[in-house]
PDB file of C-alpha atoms and ligand atoms in Angstrom:
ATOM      1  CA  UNK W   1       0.000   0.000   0.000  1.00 95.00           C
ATOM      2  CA  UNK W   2       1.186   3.114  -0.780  1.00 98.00           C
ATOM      3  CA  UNK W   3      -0.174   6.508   0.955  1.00 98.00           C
ATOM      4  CA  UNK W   4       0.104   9.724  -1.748  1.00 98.00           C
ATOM      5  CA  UNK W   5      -0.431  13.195  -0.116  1.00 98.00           C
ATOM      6  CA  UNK W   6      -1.282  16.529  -2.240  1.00 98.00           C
ATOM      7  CA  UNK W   7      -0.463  19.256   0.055  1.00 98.00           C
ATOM      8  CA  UNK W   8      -2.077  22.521  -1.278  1.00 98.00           C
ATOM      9  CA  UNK W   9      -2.572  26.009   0.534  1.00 98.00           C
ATOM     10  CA  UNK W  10      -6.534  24.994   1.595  1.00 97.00           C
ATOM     11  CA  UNK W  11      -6.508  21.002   2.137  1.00 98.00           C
ATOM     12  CA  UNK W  12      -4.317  17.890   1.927  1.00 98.00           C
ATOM     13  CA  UNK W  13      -5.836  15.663  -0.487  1.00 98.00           C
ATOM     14  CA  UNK W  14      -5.142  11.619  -0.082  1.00 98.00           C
ATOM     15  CA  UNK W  15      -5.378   8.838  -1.781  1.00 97.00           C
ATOM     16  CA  UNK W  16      -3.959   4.514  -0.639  1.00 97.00           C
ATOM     17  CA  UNK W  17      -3.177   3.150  -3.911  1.00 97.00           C
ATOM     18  CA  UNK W  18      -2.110  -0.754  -4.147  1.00 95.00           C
ATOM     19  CA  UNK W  19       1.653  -1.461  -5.130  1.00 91.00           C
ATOM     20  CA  UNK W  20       0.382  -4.027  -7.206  1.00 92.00           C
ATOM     21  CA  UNK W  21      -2.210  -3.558  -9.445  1.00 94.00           C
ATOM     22  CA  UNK W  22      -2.187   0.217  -8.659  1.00 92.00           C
ATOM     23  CA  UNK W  23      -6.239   0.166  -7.891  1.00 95.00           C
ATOM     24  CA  UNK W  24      -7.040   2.995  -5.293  1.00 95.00           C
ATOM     25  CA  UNK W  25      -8.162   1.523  -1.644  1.00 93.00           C
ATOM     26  CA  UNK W  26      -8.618   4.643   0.065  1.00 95.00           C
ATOM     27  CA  UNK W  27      -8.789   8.639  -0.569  1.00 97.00           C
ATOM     28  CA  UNK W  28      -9.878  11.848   1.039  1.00 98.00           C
ATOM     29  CA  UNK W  29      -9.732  15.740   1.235  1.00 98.00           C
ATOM     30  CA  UNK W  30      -8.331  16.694   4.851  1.00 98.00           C
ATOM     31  CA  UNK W  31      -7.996  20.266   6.403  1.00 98.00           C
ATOM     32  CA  UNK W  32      -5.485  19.362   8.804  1.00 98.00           C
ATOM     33  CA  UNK W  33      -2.512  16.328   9.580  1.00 98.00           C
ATOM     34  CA  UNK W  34      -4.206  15.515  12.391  1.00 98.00           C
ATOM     35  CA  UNK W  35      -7.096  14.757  10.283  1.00 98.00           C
ATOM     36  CA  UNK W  36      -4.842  13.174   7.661  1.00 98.00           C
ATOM     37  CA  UNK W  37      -3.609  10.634  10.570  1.00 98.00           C
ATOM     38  CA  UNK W  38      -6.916  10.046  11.849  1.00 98.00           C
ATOM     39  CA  UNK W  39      -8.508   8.970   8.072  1.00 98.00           C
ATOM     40  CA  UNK W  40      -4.873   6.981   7.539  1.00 97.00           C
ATOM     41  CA  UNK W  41      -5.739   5.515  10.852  1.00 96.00           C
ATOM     42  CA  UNK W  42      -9.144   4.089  10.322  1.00 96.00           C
ATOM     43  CA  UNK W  43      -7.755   2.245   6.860  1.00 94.00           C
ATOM     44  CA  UNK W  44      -7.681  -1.503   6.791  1.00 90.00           C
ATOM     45  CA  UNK W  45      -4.212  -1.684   5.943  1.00 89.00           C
ATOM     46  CA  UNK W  46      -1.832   0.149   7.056  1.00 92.00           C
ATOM     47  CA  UNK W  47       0.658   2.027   4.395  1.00 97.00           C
ATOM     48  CA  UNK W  48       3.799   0.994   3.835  1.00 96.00           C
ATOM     49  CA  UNK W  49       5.174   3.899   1.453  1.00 98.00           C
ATOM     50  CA  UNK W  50       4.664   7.396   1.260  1.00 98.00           C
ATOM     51  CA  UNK W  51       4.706   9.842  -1.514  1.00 98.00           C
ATOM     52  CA  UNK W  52       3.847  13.606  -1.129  1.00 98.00           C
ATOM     53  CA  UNK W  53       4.050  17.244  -2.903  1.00 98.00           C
ATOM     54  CA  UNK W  54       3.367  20.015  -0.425  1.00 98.00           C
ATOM     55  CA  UNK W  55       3.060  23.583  -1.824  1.00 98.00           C
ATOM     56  CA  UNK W  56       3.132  24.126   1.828  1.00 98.00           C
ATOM     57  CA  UNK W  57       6.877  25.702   4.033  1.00 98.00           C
ATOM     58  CA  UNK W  58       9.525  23.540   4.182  1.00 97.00           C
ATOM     59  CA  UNK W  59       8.635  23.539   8.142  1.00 98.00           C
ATOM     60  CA  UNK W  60       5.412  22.122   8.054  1.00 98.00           C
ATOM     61  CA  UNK W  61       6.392  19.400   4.833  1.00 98.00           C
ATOM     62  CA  UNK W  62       9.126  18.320   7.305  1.00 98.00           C
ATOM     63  CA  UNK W  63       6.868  18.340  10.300  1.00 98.00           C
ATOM     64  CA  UNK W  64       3.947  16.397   8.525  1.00 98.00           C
ATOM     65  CA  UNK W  65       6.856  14.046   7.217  1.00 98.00           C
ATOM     66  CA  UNK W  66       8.026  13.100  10.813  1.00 98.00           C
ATOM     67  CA  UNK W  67       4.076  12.989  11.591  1.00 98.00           C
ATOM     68  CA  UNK W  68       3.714  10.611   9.474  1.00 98.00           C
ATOM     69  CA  UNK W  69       6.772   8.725  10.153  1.00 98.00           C
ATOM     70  CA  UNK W  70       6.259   8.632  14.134  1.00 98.00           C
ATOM     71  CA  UNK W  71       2.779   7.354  13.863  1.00 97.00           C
ATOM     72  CA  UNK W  72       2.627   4.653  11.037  1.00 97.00           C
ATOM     73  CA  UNK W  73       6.763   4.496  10.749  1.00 97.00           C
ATOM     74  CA  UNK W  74       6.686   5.829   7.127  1.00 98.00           C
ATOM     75  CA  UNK W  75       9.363   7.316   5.445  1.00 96.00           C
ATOM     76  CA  UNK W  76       8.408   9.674   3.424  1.00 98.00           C
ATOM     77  CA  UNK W  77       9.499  10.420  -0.478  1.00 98.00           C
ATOM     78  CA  UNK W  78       9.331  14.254  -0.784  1.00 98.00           C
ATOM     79  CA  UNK W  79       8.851  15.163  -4.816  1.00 98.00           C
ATOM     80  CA  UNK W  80      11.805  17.986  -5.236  1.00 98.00           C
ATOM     81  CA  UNK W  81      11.690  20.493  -8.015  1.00 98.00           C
ATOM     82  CA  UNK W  82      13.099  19.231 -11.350  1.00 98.00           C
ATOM     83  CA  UNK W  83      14.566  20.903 -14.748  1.00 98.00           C
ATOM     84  CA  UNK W  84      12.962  17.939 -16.449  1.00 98.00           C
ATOM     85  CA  UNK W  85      11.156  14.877 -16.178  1.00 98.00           C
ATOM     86  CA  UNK W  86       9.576  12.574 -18.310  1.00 98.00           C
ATOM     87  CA  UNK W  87      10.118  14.432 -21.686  1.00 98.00           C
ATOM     88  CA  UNK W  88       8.797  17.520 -20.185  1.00 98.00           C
ATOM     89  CA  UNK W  89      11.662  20.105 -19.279  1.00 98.00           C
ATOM     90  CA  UNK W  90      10.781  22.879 -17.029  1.00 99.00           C
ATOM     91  CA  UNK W  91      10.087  26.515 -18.563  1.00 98.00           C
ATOM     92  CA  UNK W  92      10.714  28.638 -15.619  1.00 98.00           C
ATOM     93  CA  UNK W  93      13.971  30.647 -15.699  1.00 98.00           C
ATOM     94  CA  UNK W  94      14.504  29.531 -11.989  1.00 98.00           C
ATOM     95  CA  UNK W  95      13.341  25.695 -12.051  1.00 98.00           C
ATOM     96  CA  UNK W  96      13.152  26.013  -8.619  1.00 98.00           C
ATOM     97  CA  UNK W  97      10.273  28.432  -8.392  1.00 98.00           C
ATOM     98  CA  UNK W  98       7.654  26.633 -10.468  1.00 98.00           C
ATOM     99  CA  UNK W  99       5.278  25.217  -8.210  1.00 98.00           C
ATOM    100  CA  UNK W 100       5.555  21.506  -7.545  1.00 98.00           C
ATOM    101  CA  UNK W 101       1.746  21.181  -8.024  1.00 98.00           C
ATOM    102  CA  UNK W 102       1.952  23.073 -11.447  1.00 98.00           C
ATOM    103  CA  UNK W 103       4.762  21.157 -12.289  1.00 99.00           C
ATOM    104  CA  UNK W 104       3.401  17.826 -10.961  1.00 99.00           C
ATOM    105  CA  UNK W 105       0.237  18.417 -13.132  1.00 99.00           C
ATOM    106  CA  UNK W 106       2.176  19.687 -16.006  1.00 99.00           C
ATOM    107  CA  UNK W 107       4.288  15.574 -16.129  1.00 99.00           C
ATOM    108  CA  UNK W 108       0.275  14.312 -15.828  1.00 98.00           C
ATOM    109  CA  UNK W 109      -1.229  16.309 -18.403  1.00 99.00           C
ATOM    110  CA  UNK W 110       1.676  16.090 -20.715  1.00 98.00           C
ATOM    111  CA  UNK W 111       1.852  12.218 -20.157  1.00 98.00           C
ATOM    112  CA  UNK W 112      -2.265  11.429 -20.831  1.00 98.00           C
ATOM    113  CA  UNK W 113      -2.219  14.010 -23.295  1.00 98.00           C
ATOM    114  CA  UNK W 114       0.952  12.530 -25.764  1.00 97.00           C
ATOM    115  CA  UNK W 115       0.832  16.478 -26.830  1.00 98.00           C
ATOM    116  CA  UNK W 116       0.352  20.049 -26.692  1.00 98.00           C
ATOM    117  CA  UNK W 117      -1.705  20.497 -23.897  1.00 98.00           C
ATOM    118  CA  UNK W 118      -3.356  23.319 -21.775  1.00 99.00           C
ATOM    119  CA  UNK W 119      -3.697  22.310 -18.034  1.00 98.00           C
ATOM    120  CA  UNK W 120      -5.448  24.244 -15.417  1.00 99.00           C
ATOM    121  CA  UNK W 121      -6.222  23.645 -11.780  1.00 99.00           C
ATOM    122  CA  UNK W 122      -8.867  25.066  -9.433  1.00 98.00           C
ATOM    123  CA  UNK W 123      -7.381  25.273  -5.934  1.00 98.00           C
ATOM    124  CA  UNK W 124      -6.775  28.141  -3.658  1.00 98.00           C
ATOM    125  CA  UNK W 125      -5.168  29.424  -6.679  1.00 98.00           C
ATOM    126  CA  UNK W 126      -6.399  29.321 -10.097  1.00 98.00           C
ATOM    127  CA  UNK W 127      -3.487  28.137 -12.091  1.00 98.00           C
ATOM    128  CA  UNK W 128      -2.736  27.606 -16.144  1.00 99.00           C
ATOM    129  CA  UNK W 129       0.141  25.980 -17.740  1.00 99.00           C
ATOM    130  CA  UNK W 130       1.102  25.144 -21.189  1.00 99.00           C
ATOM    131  CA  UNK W 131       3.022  22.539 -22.757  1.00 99.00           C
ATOM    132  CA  UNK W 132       4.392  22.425 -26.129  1.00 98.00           C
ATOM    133  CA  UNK W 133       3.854  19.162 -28.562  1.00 98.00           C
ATOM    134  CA  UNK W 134       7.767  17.967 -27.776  1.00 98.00           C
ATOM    135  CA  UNK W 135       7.193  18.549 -23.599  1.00 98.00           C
ATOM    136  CA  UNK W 136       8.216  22.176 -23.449  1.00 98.00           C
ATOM    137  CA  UNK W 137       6.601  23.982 -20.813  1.00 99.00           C
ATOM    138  CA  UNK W 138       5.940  27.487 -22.128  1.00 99.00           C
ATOM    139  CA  UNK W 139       4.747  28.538 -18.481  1.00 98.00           C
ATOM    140  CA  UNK W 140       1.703  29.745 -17.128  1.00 98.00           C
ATOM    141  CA  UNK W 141      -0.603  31.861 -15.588  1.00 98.00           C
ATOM    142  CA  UNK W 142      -1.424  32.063 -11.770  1.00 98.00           C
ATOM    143  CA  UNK W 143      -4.460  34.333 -10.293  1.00 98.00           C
ATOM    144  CA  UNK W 144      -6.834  33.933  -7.175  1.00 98.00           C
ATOM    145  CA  UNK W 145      -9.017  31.343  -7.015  1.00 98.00           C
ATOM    146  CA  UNK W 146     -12.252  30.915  -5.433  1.00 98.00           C
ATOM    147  CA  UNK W 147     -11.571  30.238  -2.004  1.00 97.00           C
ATOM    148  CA  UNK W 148      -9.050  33.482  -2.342  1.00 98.00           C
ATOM    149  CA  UNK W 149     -11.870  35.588  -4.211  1.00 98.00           C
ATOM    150  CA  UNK W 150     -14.343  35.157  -1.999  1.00 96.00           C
ATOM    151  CA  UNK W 151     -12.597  35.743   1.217  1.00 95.00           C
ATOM    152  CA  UNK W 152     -10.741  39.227  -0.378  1.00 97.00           C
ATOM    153  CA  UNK W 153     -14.639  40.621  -0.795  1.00 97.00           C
ATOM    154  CA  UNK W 154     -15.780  39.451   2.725  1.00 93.00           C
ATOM    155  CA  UNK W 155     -12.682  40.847   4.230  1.00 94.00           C
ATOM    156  CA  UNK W 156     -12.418  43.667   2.844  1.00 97.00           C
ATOM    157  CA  UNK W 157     -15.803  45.231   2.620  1.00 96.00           C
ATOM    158  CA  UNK W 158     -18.219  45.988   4.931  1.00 95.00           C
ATOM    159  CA  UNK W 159     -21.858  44.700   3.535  1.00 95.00           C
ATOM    160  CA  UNK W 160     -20.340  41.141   2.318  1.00 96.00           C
ATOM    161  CA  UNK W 161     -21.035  38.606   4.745  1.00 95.00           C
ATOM    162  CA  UNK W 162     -22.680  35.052   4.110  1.00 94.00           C
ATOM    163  CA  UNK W 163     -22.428  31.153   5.671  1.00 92.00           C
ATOM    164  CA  UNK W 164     -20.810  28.333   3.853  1.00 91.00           C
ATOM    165  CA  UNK W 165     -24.226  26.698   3.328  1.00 95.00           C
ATOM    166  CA  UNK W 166     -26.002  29.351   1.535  1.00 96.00           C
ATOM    167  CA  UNK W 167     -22.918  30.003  -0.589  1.00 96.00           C
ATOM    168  CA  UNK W 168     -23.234  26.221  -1.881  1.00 95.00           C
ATOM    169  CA  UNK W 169     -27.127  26.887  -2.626  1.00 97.00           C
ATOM    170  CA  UNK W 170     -25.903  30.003  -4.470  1.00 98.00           C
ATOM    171  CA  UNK W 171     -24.181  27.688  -6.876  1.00 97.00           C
ATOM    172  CA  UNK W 172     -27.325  26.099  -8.400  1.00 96.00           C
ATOM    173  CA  UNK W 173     -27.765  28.915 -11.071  1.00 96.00           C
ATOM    174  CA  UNK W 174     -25.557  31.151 -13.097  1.00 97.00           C
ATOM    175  CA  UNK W 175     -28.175  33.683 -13.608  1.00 98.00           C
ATOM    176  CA  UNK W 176     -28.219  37.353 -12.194  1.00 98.00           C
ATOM    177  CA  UNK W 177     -27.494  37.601  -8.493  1.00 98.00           C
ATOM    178  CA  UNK W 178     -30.855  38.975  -7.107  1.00 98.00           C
ATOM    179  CA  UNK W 179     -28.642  38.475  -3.181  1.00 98.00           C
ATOM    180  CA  UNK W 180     -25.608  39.227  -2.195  1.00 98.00           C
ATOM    181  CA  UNK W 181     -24.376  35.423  -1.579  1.00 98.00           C
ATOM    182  CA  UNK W 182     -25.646  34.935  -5.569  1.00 98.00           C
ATOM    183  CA  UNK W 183     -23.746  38.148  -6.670  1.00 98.00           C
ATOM    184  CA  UNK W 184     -20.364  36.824  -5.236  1.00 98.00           C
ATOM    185  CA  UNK W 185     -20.511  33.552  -5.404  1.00 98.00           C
ATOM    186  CA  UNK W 186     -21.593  33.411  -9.021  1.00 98.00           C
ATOM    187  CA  UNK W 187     -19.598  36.770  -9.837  1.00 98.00           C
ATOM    188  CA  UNK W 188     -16.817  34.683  -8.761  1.00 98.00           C
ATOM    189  CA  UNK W 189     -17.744  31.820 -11.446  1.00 98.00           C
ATOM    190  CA  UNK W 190     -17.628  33.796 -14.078  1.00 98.00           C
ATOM    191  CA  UNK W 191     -14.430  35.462 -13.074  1.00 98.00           C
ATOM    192  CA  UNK W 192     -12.453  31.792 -13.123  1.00 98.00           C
ATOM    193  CA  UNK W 193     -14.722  30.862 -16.247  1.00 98.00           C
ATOM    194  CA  UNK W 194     -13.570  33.844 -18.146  1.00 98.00           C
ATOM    195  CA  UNK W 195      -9.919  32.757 -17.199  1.00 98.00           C
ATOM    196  CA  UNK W 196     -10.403  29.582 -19.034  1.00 99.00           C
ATOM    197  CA  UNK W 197     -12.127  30.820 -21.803  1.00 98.00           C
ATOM    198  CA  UNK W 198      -8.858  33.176 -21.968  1.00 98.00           C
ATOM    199  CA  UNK W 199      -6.549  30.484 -21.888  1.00 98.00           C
ATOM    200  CA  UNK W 200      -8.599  28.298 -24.251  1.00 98.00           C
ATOM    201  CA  UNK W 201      -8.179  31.267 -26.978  1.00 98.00           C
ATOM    202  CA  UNK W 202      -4.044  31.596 -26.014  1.00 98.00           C
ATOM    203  CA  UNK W 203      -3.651  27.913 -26.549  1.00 98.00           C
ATOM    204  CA  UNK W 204      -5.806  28.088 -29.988  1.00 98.00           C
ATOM    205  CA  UNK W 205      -3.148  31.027 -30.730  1.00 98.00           C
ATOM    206  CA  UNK W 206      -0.821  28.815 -30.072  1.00 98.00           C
ATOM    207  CA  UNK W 207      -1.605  25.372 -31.574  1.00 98.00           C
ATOM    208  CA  UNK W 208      -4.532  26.110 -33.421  1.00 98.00           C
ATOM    209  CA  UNK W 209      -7.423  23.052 -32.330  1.00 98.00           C
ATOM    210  CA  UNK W 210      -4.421  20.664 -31.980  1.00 98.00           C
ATOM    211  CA  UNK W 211      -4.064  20.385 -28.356  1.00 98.00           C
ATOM    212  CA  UNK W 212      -5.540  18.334 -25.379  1.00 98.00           C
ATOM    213  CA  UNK W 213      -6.952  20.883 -22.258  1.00 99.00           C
ATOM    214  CA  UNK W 214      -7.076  18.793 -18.705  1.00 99.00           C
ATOM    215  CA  UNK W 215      -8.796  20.224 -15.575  1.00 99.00           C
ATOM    216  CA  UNK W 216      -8.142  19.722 -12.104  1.00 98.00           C
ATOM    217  CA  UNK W 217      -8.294  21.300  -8.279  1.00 98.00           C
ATOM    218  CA  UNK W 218     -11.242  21.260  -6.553  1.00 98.00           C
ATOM    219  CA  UNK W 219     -13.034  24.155  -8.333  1.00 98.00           C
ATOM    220  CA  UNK W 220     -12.780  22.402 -11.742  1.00 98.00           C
ATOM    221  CA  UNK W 221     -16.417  21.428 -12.107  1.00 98.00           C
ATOM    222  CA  UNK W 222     -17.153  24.785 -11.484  1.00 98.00           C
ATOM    223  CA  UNK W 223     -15.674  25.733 -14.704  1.00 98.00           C
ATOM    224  CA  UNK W 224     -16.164  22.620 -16.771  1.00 98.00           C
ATOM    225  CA  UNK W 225     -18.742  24.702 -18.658  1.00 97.00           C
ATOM    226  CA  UNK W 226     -16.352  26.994 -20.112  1.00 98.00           C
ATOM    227  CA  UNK W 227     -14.256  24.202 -21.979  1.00 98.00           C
ATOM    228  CA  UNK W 228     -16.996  21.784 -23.275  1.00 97.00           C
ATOM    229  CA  UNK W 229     -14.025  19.340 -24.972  1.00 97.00           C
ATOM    230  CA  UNK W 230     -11.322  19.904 -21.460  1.00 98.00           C
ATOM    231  CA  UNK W 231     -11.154  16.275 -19.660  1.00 98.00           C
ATOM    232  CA  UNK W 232     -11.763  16.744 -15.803  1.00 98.00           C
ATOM    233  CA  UNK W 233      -8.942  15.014 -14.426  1.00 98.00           C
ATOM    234  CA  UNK W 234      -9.685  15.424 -10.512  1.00 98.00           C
ATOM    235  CA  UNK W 235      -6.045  13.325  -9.386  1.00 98.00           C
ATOM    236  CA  UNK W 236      -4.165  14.624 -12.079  1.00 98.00           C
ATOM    237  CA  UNK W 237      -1.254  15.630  -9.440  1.00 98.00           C
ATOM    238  CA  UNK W 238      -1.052  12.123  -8.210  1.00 98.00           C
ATOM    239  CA  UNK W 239      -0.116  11.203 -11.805  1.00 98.00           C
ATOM    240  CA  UNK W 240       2.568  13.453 -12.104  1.00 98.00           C
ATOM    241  CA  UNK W 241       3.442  12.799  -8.585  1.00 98.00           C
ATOM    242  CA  UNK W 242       3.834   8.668  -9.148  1.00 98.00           C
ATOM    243  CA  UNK W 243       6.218  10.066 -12.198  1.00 98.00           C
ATOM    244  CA  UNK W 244       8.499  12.141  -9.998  1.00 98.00           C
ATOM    245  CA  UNK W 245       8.999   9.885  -7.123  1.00 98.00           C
ATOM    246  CA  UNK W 246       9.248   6.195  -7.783  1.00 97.00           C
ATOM    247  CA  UNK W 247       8.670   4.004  -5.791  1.00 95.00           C
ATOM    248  CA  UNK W 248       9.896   0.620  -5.934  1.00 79.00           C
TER     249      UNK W 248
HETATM  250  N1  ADP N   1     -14.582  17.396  -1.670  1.00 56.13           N
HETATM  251  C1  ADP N   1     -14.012  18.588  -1.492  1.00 56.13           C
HETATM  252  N2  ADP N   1     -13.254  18.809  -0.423  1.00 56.13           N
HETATM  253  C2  ADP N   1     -12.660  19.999  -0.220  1.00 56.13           C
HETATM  254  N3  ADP N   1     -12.778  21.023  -1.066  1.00 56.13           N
HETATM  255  C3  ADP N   1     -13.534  20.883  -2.145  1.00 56.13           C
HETATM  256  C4  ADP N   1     -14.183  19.661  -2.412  1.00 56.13           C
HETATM  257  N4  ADP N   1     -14.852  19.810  -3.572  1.00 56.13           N
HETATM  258  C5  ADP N   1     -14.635  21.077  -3.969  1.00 56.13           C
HETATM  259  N5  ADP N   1     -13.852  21.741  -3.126  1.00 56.13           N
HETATM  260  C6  ADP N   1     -13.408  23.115  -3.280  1.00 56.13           C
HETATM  261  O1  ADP N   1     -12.112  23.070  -3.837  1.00 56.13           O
HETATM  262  C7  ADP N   1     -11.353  24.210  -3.448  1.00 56.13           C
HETATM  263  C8  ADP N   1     -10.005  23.756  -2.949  1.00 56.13           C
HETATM  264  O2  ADP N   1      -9.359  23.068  -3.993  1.00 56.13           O
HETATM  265  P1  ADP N   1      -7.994  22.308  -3.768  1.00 56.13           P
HETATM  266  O3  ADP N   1      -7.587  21.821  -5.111  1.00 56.13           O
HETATM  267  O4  ADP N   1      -8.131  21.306  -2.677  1.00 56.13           O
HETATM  268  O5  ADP N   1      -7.074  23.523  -3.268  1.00 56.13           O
HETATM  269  P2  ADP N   1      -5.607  23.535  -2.674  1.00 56.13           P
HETATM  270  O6  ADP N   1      -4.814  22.507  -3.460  1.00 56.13           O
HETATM  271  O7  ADP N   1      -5.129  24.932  -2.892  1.00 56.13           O
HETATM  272  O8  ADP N   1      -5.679  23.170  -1.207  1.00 56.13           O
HETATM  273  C9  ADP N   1     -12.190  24.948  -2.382  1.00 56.13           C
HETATM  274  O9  ADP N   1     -12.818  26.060  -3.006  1.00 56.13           O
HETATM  275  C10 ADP N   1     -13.224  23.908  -1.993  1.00 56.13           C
HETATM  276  O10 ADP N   1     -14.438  24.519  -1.622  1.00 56.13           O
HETATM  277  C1  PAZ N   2       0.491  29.022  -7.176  1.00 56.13           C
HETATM  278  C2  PAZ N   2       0.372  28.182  -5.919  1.00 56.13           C
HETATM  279  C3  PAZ N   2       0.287  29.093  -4.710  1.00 56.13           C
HETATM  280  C4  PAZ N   2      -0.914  27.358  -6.026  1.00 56.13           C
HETATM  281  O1  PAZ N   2      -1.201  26.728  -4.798  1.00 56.13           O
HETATM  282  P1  PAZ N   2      -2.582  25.950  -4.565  1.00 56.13           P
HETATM  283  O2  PAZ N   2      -3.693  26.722  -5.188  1.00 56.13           O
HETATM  284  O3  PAZ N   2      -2.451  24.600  -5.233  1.00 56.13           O
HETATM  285  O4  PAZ N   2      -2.727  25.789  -3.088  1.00 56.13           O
HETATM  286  C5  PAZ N   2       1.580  27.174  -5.827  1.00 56.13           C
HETATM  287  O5  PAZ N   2       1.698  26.473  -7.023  1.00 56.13           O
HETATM  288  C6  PAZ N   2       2.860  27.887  -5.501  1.00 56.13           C
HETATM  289  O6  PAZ N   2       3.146  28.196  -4.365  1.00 56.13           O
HETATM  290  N1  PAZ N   2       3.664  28.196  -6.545  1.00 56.13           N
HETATM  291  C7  PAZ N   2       4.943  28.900  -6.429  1.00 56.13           C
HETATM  292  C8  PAZ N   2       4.936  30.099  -7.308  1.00 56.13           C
HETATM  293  C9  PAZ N   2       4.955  29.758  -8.786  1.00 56.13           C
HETATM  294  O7  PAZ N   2       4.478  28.689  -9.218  1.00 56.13           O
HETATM  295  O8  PAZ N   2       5.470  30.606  -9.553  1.00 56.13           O
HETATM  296  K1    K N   3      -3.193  22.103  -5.380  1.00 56.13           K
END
């Protein structure tokens, strides 16, 4: 068994995968390591391997690590930044910088795709990259994604104040806000749906129609909408993560 962890800036997301056959036993979206040990707890079978990306510090990737380590004895394969990988070499002038969840979904996309391909992800972040038909990545775009949107307006006006639940009800319709939970929440929408629809007409710049366009992150069904022919690819990071660390 082998326990993969995607550390982003909202929630750690988890999946057990099989060493054999590769079939997924297990997997989760935690807000906290405690959580993450208590849903690793209650598994069957215990992991014996552990892979993670963390776009988290360097302190708290190397305290989850000897978390992890000091309650199920795991030692814990850390994916490091990379120049390339797979085919795919890294466009960033500092290799270093590129986020290791953009760059982890960049080996994914660029390994289902065979191609040119667009990827974006829906996190805390909203995040677009693009790689070239022979695995260049021509780099990307990063801007605020939902979570970030919608906190900036309740923080920093006055009027803008609404519960979790009735944001999620908000969600059922695109029309018109006629409420200020519709307004923002939906506002928002179309904010991260215009992104893609800007992407969409960079890549056609780029490539014309021959290109692949893979969504992920949490927010990506929000956006599906926007690119009718994208494939929603919800553990695309776990791909790219299985490609950077292996395991053997
Ligand atoms: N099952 C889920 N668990 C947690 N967040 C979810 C889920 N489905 C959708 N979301 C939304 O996904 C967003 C977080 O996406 P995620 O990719 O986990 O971000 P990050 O990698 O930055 O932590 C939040 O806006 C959250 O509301
Ligand atoms: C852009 C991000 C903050 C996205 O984080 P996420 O939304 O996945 O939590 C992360 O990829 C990151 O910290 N990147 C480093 C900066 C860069 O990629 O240029
Ligand atoms: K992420």
């Amino acid at each position: 068994m082998i326990l993969e962890l995607d550390c982003g800036n909202s929630f750690i997301k988890w999946r057990v995968i099989r060493d054999t056959d590769l079939s997924i036993v297990g997997s989760g979206v935690v807000d906290s390591d405690m959580a993450l040990v208590d849903a690793v707890s209650a598994l069957a079978l215990p992991p014996k391997q552990c892979r993670l990306v963390s776009v988290r510090s360097e302190e708290e990737t190397i305290s989850l690590s000897a978390l992890l380590h000091q309650c199920f004895g795991l030692r814990v394969l850390v994916a490091q930044p990379a120049k390339e990988v797979a085919g795919v070499r890294n466009g960033y002038e500092d290799y270093q910088r590129l986020g290791l969840d953009r760059w982890l979904a960049v080996l994914g996309a660029y390994r289902l795709s065979g191609g040119a391909c667009l990827v974006m992800d829906f996190g805390t972040a909203a995040k677009a990259d693009f790689v070239a038909a022979d695995g260049e990545h021509l780099g990307g775009f990063i801007c605020p994604g939902m979570p970030l949107m919608r906190s900036q307006l309740r923080t920093h006006t006055r009027r803008i104040r609404y519960d979790d639940a009735s944001a999620e009800r908000a969600l059922s319709s695109m029309a018109p806000g006629r409420s200020t939970v519709e307004a923002v929440e939906r506002g928002c929408v179309h904010m991260l749906q215009g992104f893609v629809r800007s992407q969409l007409d960079h890549a056609r710049e780029l490539w014309g129609e021959d290109f692949s366009v893979l969504l992920t992150g949490g927010d990506a069904p929000l956006v599906q909408e926007a690119a009718p022919t994208a494939r929603v690819v919800p553990d695309l990071v776990f791909v790219g993560l299985a490609m950077a660390c292996p395991l053997d």
